[in-house]
């Protein structure tokens, strides 16, 4: 833990901080975002306001250094179907910045899996204020039959979290997130013929292409 603090000494952690941290440990990483640099619209956003002045310089510099560090920057809004296809292939994990309040709705734990169902939420009951609350989750998979995503949430303790596509999309696209995603290949996982079929059902995607999730790896 001490070594991690020395590598990322700030308590105001941005997605590009995490990208550089992952790259430091030798992981291939793509950062997809709608905003390269610190979004000036957040200067008066409560979640960012306290540290924004110093964060802006650091974040801008980290984006400038990204290519040299081996980090791919993909500036765009990633469509839901691309996320679904990439996760169905099973070759990548995705770390998503979400508004925690949007995931806090109709919680129910069954069989060790935390189910997140409804569309409404009372933030005060969940322990959050009315303003944006930034939070990172690991997106581990997608279930096409139930149209839901499987998440690992550091704040959820022992459980996985299953959320509907609509809930996840609302949380990841909320104001304050810039739709930030970190896409990380799973070590040693190659695309099988079944994986390729799953991707083709959802359409060949540029996200999978970006992550080197290509059909020709099946023959290697």
PDB file of C-alpha atoms in Angstrom, residues 33-201:
ATOM      1  CA  UNK A  33     -13.068   9.293 -22.510  1.00  0.00           C
ATOM      2  CA  UNK A  34     -15.103  12.123 -23.966  1.00  0.00           C
ATOM      3  CA  UNK A  35     -12.701  14.717 -22.508  1.00  0.00           C
ATOM      4  CA  UNK A  36      -8.915  14.766 -22.814  1.00  0.00           C
ATOM      5  CA  UNK A  37      -7.649  16.741 -19.836  1.00  0.00           C
ATOM      6  CA  UNK A  38      -9.496  18.157 -16.850  1.00  0.00           C
ATOM      7  CA  UNK A  39     -13.025  19.174 -17.805  1.00  0.00           C
ATOM      8  CA  UNK A  40     -13.327  22.941 -17.107  1.00  0.00           C
ATOM      9  CA  UNK A  41     -17.035  22.435 -16.493  1.00  0.00           C
ATOM     10  CA  UNK A  42     -16.195  20.761 -13.179  1.00  0.00           C
ATOM     11  CA  UNK A  43     -14.623  23.801 -11.532  1.00  0.00           C
ATOM     12  CA  UNK A  44     -17.880  24.492  -9.704  1.00  0.00           C
ATOM     13  CA  UNK A  45     -18.906  20.847  -9.233  1.00  0.00           C
ATOM     14  CA  UNK A  46     -18.790  20.031  -5.513  1.00  0.00           C
ATOM     15  CA  UNK A  47     -17.081  16.658  -5.970  1.00  0.00           C
ATOM     16  CA  UNK A  48     -14.143  18.224  -7.874  1.00  0.00           C
ATOM     17  CA  UNK A  49     -14.112  21.816  -6.675  1.00  0.00           C
ATOM     18  CA  UNK A  50     -11.761  21.526  -3.667  1.00  0.00           C
ATOM     19  CA  UNK A  51      -8.815  20.113  -5.640  1.00  0.00           C
ATOM     20  CA  UNK A  52      -9.590  21.288  -9.162  1.00  0.00           C
ATOM     21  CA  UNK A  53      -6.951  24.021  -9.386  1.00  0.00           C
ATOM     22  CA  UNK A  54      -4.049  21.663  -8.641  1.00  0.00           C
ATOM     23  CA  UNK A  55      -5.648  18.688 -10.383  1.00  0.00           C
ATOM     24  CA  UNK A  56      -5.930  20.538 -13.684  1.00  0.00           C
ATOM     25  CA  UNK A  57      -2.167  20.897 -14.142  1.00  0.00           C
ATOM     26  CA  UNK A  58      -1.412  17.306 -13.092  1.00  0.00           C
ATOM     27  CA  UNK A  59      -4.163  15.753 -15.209  1.00  0.00           C
ATOM     28  CA  UNK A  60      -3.227  17.787 -18.293  1.00  0.00           C
ATOM     29  CA  UNK A  61       0.397  16.697 -17.963  1.00  0.00           C
ATOM     30  CA  UNK A  62      -0.523  13.028 -17.499  1.00  0.00           C
ATOM     31  CA  UNK A  63      -2.570  13.091 -20.702  1.00  0.00           C
ATOM     32  CA  UNK A  64       0.394  14.642 -22.534  1.00  0.00           C
ATOM     33  CA  UNK A  65       2.649  11.849 -21.258  1.00  0.00           C
ATOM     34  CA  UNK A  66       0.181   9.048 -21.998  1.00  0.00           C
ATOM     35  CA  UNK A  67       1.389   8.094 -25.490  1.00  0.00           C
ATOM     36  CA  UNK A  68       5.023   7.995 -24.399  1.00  0.00           C
ATOM     37  CA  UNK A  69       4.036   5.796 -21.443  1.00  0.00           C
ATOM     38  CA  UNK A  70       2.298   3.344 -23.774  1.00  0.00           C
ATOM     39  CA  UNK A  71      -1.271   4.317 -22.874  1.00  0.00           C
ATOM     40  CA  UNK A  72      -3.793   4.496 -25.738  1.00  0.00           C
ATOM     41  CA  UNK A  73      -6.246   7.410 -25.546  1.00  0.00           C
ATOM     42  CA  UNK A  74      -9.579   6.882 -27.315  1.00  0.00           C
ATOM     43  CA  UNK A  75     -11.521  10.164 -27.205  1.00  0.00           C
ATOM     44  CA  UNK A  76     -15.156   9.315 -27.817  1.00  0.00           C
ATOM     45  CA  UNK A  77     -18.357   8.069 -26.238  1.00  0.00           C
ATOM     46  CA  UNK A  78     -18.287   4.264 -26.304  1.00  0.00           C
ATOM     47  CA  UNK A  79     -21.692   2.813 -27.294  1.00  0.00           C
ATOM     48  CA  UNK A  80     -23.286   0.228 -25.033  1.00  0.00           C
ATOM     49  CA  UNK A  81     -23.236  -2.440 -27.754  1.00  0.00           C
ATOM     50  CA  UNK A  82     -19.448  -2.181 -27.989  1.00  0.00           C
ATOM     51  CA  UNK A  83     -19.081  -2.765 -24.256  1.00  0.00           C
ATOM     52  CA  UNK A  84     -21.431  -5.736 -24.426  1.00  0.00           C
ATOM     53  CA  UNK A  85     -19.575  -7.289 -27.365  1.00  0.00           C
ATOM     54  CA  UNK A  86     -16.141  -6.827 -25.812  1.00  0.00           C
ATOM     55  CA  UNK A  87     -17.251  -8.369 -22.513  1.00  0.00           C
ATOM     56  CA  UNK A  88     -19.028 -11.262 -24.240  1.00  0.00           C
ATOM     57  CA  UNK A  89     -15.693 -12.144 -25.845  1.00  0.00           C
ATOM     58  CA  UNK A  90     -14.285 -12.452 -22.330  1.00  0.00           C
ATOM     59  CA  UNK A  91     -10.862 -11.106 -23.249  1.00  0.00           C
ATOM     60  CA  UNK A  92     -10.937  -7.817 -21.351  1.00  0.00           C
ATOM     61  CA  UNK A  93     -11.797  -6.252 -18.026  1.00  0.00           C
ATOM     62  CA  UNK A  94     -13.148  -2.724 -17.931  1.00  0.00           C
ATOM     63  CA  UNK A  95     -12.811  -0.208 -15.117  1.00  0.00           C
ATOM     64  CA  UNK A  96     -15.610   2.341 -15.308  1.00  0.00           C
ATOM     65  CA  UNK A  97     -16.062   5.685 -13.588  1.00  0.00           C
ATOM     66  CA  UNK A  98     -19.672   5.922 -12.423  1.00  0.00           C
ATOM     67  CA  UNK A  99     -21.908   8.157 -10.369  1.00  0.00           C
ATOM     68  CA  UNK A 100     -22.295   5.981  -7.283  1.00  0.00           C
ATOM     69  CA  UNK A 101     -25.781   7.340  -6.606  1.00  0.00           C
ATOM     70  CA  UNK A 102     -27.066   5.839  -9.857  1.00  0.00           C
ATOM     71  CA  UNK A 103     -26.059   2.340  -8.743  1.00  0.00           C
ATOM     72  CA  UNK A 104     -27.729   2.717  -5.352  1.00  0.00           C
ATOM     73  CA  UNK A 105     -31.250   1.532  -6.094  1.00  0.00           C
ATOM     74  CA  UNK A 106     -33.346  -1.485  -5.100  1.00  0.00           C
ATOM     75  CA  UNK A 107     -30.465  -3.478  -3.611  1.00  0.00           C
ATOM     76  CA  UNK A 108     -31.085  -7.135  -2.950  1.00  0.00           C
ATOM     77  CA  UNK A 109     -28.510  -9.828  -2.164  1.00  0.00           C
ATOM     78  CA  UNK A 110     -29.183 -13.349  -3.381  1.00  0.00           C
ATOM     79  CA  UNK A 111     -26.700 -16.225  -3.341  1.00  0.00           C
ATOM     80  CA  UNK A 112     -23.704 -13.970  -2.779  1.00  0.00           C
ATOM     81  CA  UNK A 113     -24.566 -11.747  -5.744  1.00  0.00           C
ATOM     82  CA  UNK A 114     -25.844  -8.241  -5.099  1.00  0.00           C
ATOM     83  CA  UNK A 115     -28.687  -7.466  -7.474  1.00  0.00           C
ATOM     84  CA  UNK A 116     -29.343  -3.849  -8.470  1.00  0.00           C
ATOM     85  CA  UNK A 117     -32.730  -3.532 -10.040  1.00  0.00           C
ATOM     86  CA  UNK A 118     -34.884  -0.408 -10.015  1.00  0.00           C
ATOM     87  CA  UNK A 119     -34.461   2.966 -11.603  1.00  0.00           C
ATOM     88  CA  UNK A 120     -35.158   5.189  -8.604  1.00  0.00           C
ATOM     89  CA  UNK A 121     -32.924   5.993  -5.656  1.00  0.00           C
ATOM     90  CA  UNK A 122     -33.073   8.123  -2.514  1.00  0.00           C
ATOM     91  CA  UNK A 123     -29.417   9.211  -2.075  1.00  0.00           C
ATOM     92  CA  UNK A 124     -29.786  10.184   1.599  1.00  0.00           C
ATOM     93  CA  UNK A 125     -30.915   6.652   2.487  1.00  0.00           C
ATOM     94  CA  UNK A 126     -27.910   5.204   0.679  1.00  0.00           C
ATOM     95  CA  UNK A 127     -25.545   7.567   2.491  1.00  0.00           C
ATOM     96  CA  UNK A 128     -24.886   9.942  -0.411  1.00  0.00           C
ATOM     97  CA  UNK A 129     -25.746  13.584  -0.967  1.00  0.00           C
ATOM     98  CA  UNK A 130     -27.665  15.013  -3.869  1.00  0.00           C
ATOM     99  CA  UNK A 131     -24.532  15.862  -5.863  1.00  0.00           C
ATOM    100  CA  UNK A 132     -22.401  13.698  -8.147  1.00  0.00           C
ATOM    101  CA  UNK A 133     -20.379  11.014  -6.312  1.00  0.00           C
ATOM    102  CA  UNK A 134     -17.549   9.619  -8.433  1.00  0.00           C
ATOM    103  CA  UNK A 135     -16.679   5.942  -7.933  1.00  0.00           C
ATOM    104  CA  UNK A 136     -14.780   3.217  -9.816  1.00  0.00           C
ATOM    105  CA  UNK A 137     -16.084  -0.291 -10.490  1.00  0.00           C
ATOM    106  CA  UNK A 138     -14.568  -3.222 -12.381  1.00  0.00           C
ATOM    107  CA  UNK A 139     -16.859  -4.522 -15.124  1.00  0.00           C
ATOM    108  CA  UNK A 140     -16.219  -8.275 -15.210  1.00  0.00           C
ATOM    109  CA  UNK A 141     -18.829  -9.547 -17.648  1.00  0.00           C
ATOM    110  CA  UNK A 142     -22.104  -9.188 -19.507  1.00  0.00           C
ATOM    111  CA  UNK A 143     -25.083 -11.569 -19.478  1.00  0.00           C
ATOM    112  CA  UNK A 144     -26.958 -11.291 -22.764  1.00  0.00           C
ATOM    113  CA  UNK A 145     -29.916 -13.375 -21.520  1.00  0.00           C
ATOM    114  CA  UNK A 146     -30.685 -10.964 -18.667  1.00  0.00           C
ATOM    115  CA  UNK A 147     -29.186  -7.887 -20.348  1.00  0.00           C
ATOM    116  CA  UNK A 148     -27.105  -7.177 -17.250  1.00  0.00           C
ATOM    117  CA  UNK A 149     -23.514  -6.413 -16.301  1.00  0.00           C
ATOM    118  CA  UNK A 150     -21.476  -8.082 -13.549  1.00  0.00           C
ATOM    119  CA  UNK A 151     -19.444  -5.599 -11.505  1.00  0.00           C
ATOM    120  CA  UNK A 152     -16.844  -5.765  -8.757  1.00  0.00           C
ATOM    121  CA  UNK A 153     -17.383  -2.806  -6.451  1.00  0.00           C
ATOM    122  CA  UNK A 154     -14.689  -2.017  -3.838  1.00  0.00           C
ATOM    123  CA  UNK A 155     -17.407  -0.536  -1.620  1.00  0.00           C
ATOM    124  CA  UNK A 156     -19.655  -3.622  -1.790  1.00  0.00           C
ATOM    125  CA  UNK A 157     -17.473  -5.957   0.292  1.00  0.00           C
ATOM    126  CA  UNK A 158     -17.671  -9.650  -0.614  1.00  0.00           C
ATOM    127  CA  UNK A 159     -20.351  -9.622  -3.312  1.00  0.00           C
ATOM    128  CA  UNK A 160     -20.392  -9.196  -7.039  1.00  0.00           C
ATOM    129  CA  UNK A 161     -22.990  -6.718  -8.232  1.00  0.00           C
ATOM    130  CA  UNK A 162     -25.362  -7.425 -11.112  1.00  0.00           C
ATOM    131  CA  UNK A 163     -26.867  -4.324 -12.717  1.00  0.00           C
ATOM    132  CA  UNK A 164     -29.185  -3.895 -15.667  1.00  0.00           C
ATOM    133  CA  UNK A 165     -27.712  -2.346 -18.794  1.00  0.00           C
ATOM    134  CA  UNK A 166     -29.978   0.678 -18.320  1.00  0.00           C
ATOM    135  CA  UNK A 167     -28.761   1.243 -14.750  1.00  0.00           C
ATOM    136  CA  UNK A 168     -25.108   0.846 -15.687  1.00  0.00           C
ATOM    137  CA  UNK A 169     -25.442   3.108 -18.713  1.00  0.00           C
ATOM    138  CA  UNK A 170     -27.073   5.809 -16.598  1.00  0.00           C
ATOM    139  CA  UNK A 171     -24.302   5.581 -13.977  1.00  0.00           C
ATOM    140  CA  UNK A 172     -21.390   5.644 -16.437  1.00  0.00           C
ATOM    141  CA  UNK A 173     -22.790   8.499 -18.532  1.00  0.00           C
ATOM    142  CA  UNK A 174     -23.747  10.746 -15.615  1.00  0.00           C
ATOM    143  CA  UNK A 175     -22.466  14.321 -15.496  1.00  0.00           C
ATOM    144  CA  UNK A 176     -19.022  14.211 -13.893  1.00  0.00           C
ATOM    145  CA  UNK A 177     -17.764  10.960 -15.407  1.00  0.00           C
ATOM    146  CA  UNK A 178     -16.707  12.087 -18.910  1.00  0.00           C
ATOM    147  CA  UNK A 179     -17.750   8.474 -19.681  1.00  0.00           C
ATOM    148  CA  UNK A 180     -14.269   7.343 -18.581  1.00  0.00           C
ATOM    149  CA  UNK A 181     -13.383   3.691 -19.200  1.00  0.00           C
ATOM    150  CA  UNK A 182     -10.119   1.810 -18.728  1.00  0.00           C
ATOM    151  CA  UNK A 183      -9.927  -1.265 -20.986  1.00  0.00           C
ATOM    152  CA  UNK A 184      -7.405  -3.905 -19.880  1.00  0.00           C
ATOM    153  CA  UNK A 185      -6.714  -7.222 -21.694  1.00  0.00           C
ATOM    154  CA  UNK A 186      -6.993 -10.380 -19.598  1.00  0.00           C
ATOM    155  CA  UNK A 187      -3.552 -12.022 -19.501  1.00  0.00           C
ATOM    156  CA  UNK A 188      -3.316 -15.226 -21.496  1.00  0.00           C
ATOM    157  CA  UNK A 189      -6.909 -15.102 -22.784  1.00  0.00           C
ATOM    158  CA  UNK A 190      -7.295 -15.620 -26.527  1.00  0.00           C
ATOM    159  CA  UNK A 191     -10.417 -15.259 -28.594  1.00  0.00           C
ATOM    160  CA  UNK A 192     -12.115 -18.599 -29.366  1.00  0.00           C
ATOM    161  CA  UNK A 193     -14.445 -19.385 -32.250  1.00  0.00           C
ATOM    162  CA  UNK A 194     -17.395 -19.108 -29.838  1.00  0.00           C
ATOM    163  CA  UNK A 195     -16.164 -15.713 -28.663  1.00  0.00           C
ATOM    164  CA  UNK A 196     -15.920 -14.525 -32.255  1.00  0.00           C
ATOM    165  CA  UNK A 197     -19.514 -15.596 -32.901  1.00  0.00           C
ATOM    166  CA  UNK A 198     -20.685 -13.670 -29.827  1.00  0.00           C
ATOM    167  CA  UNK A 199     -18.912 -10.541 -31.031  1.00  0.00           C
ATOM    168  CA  UNK A 200     -20.301 -10.940 -34.552  1.00  0.00           C
ATOM    169  CA  UNK A 201     -23.852 -11.214 -33.182  1.00  0.00           C
TER     170      UNK A 201
END
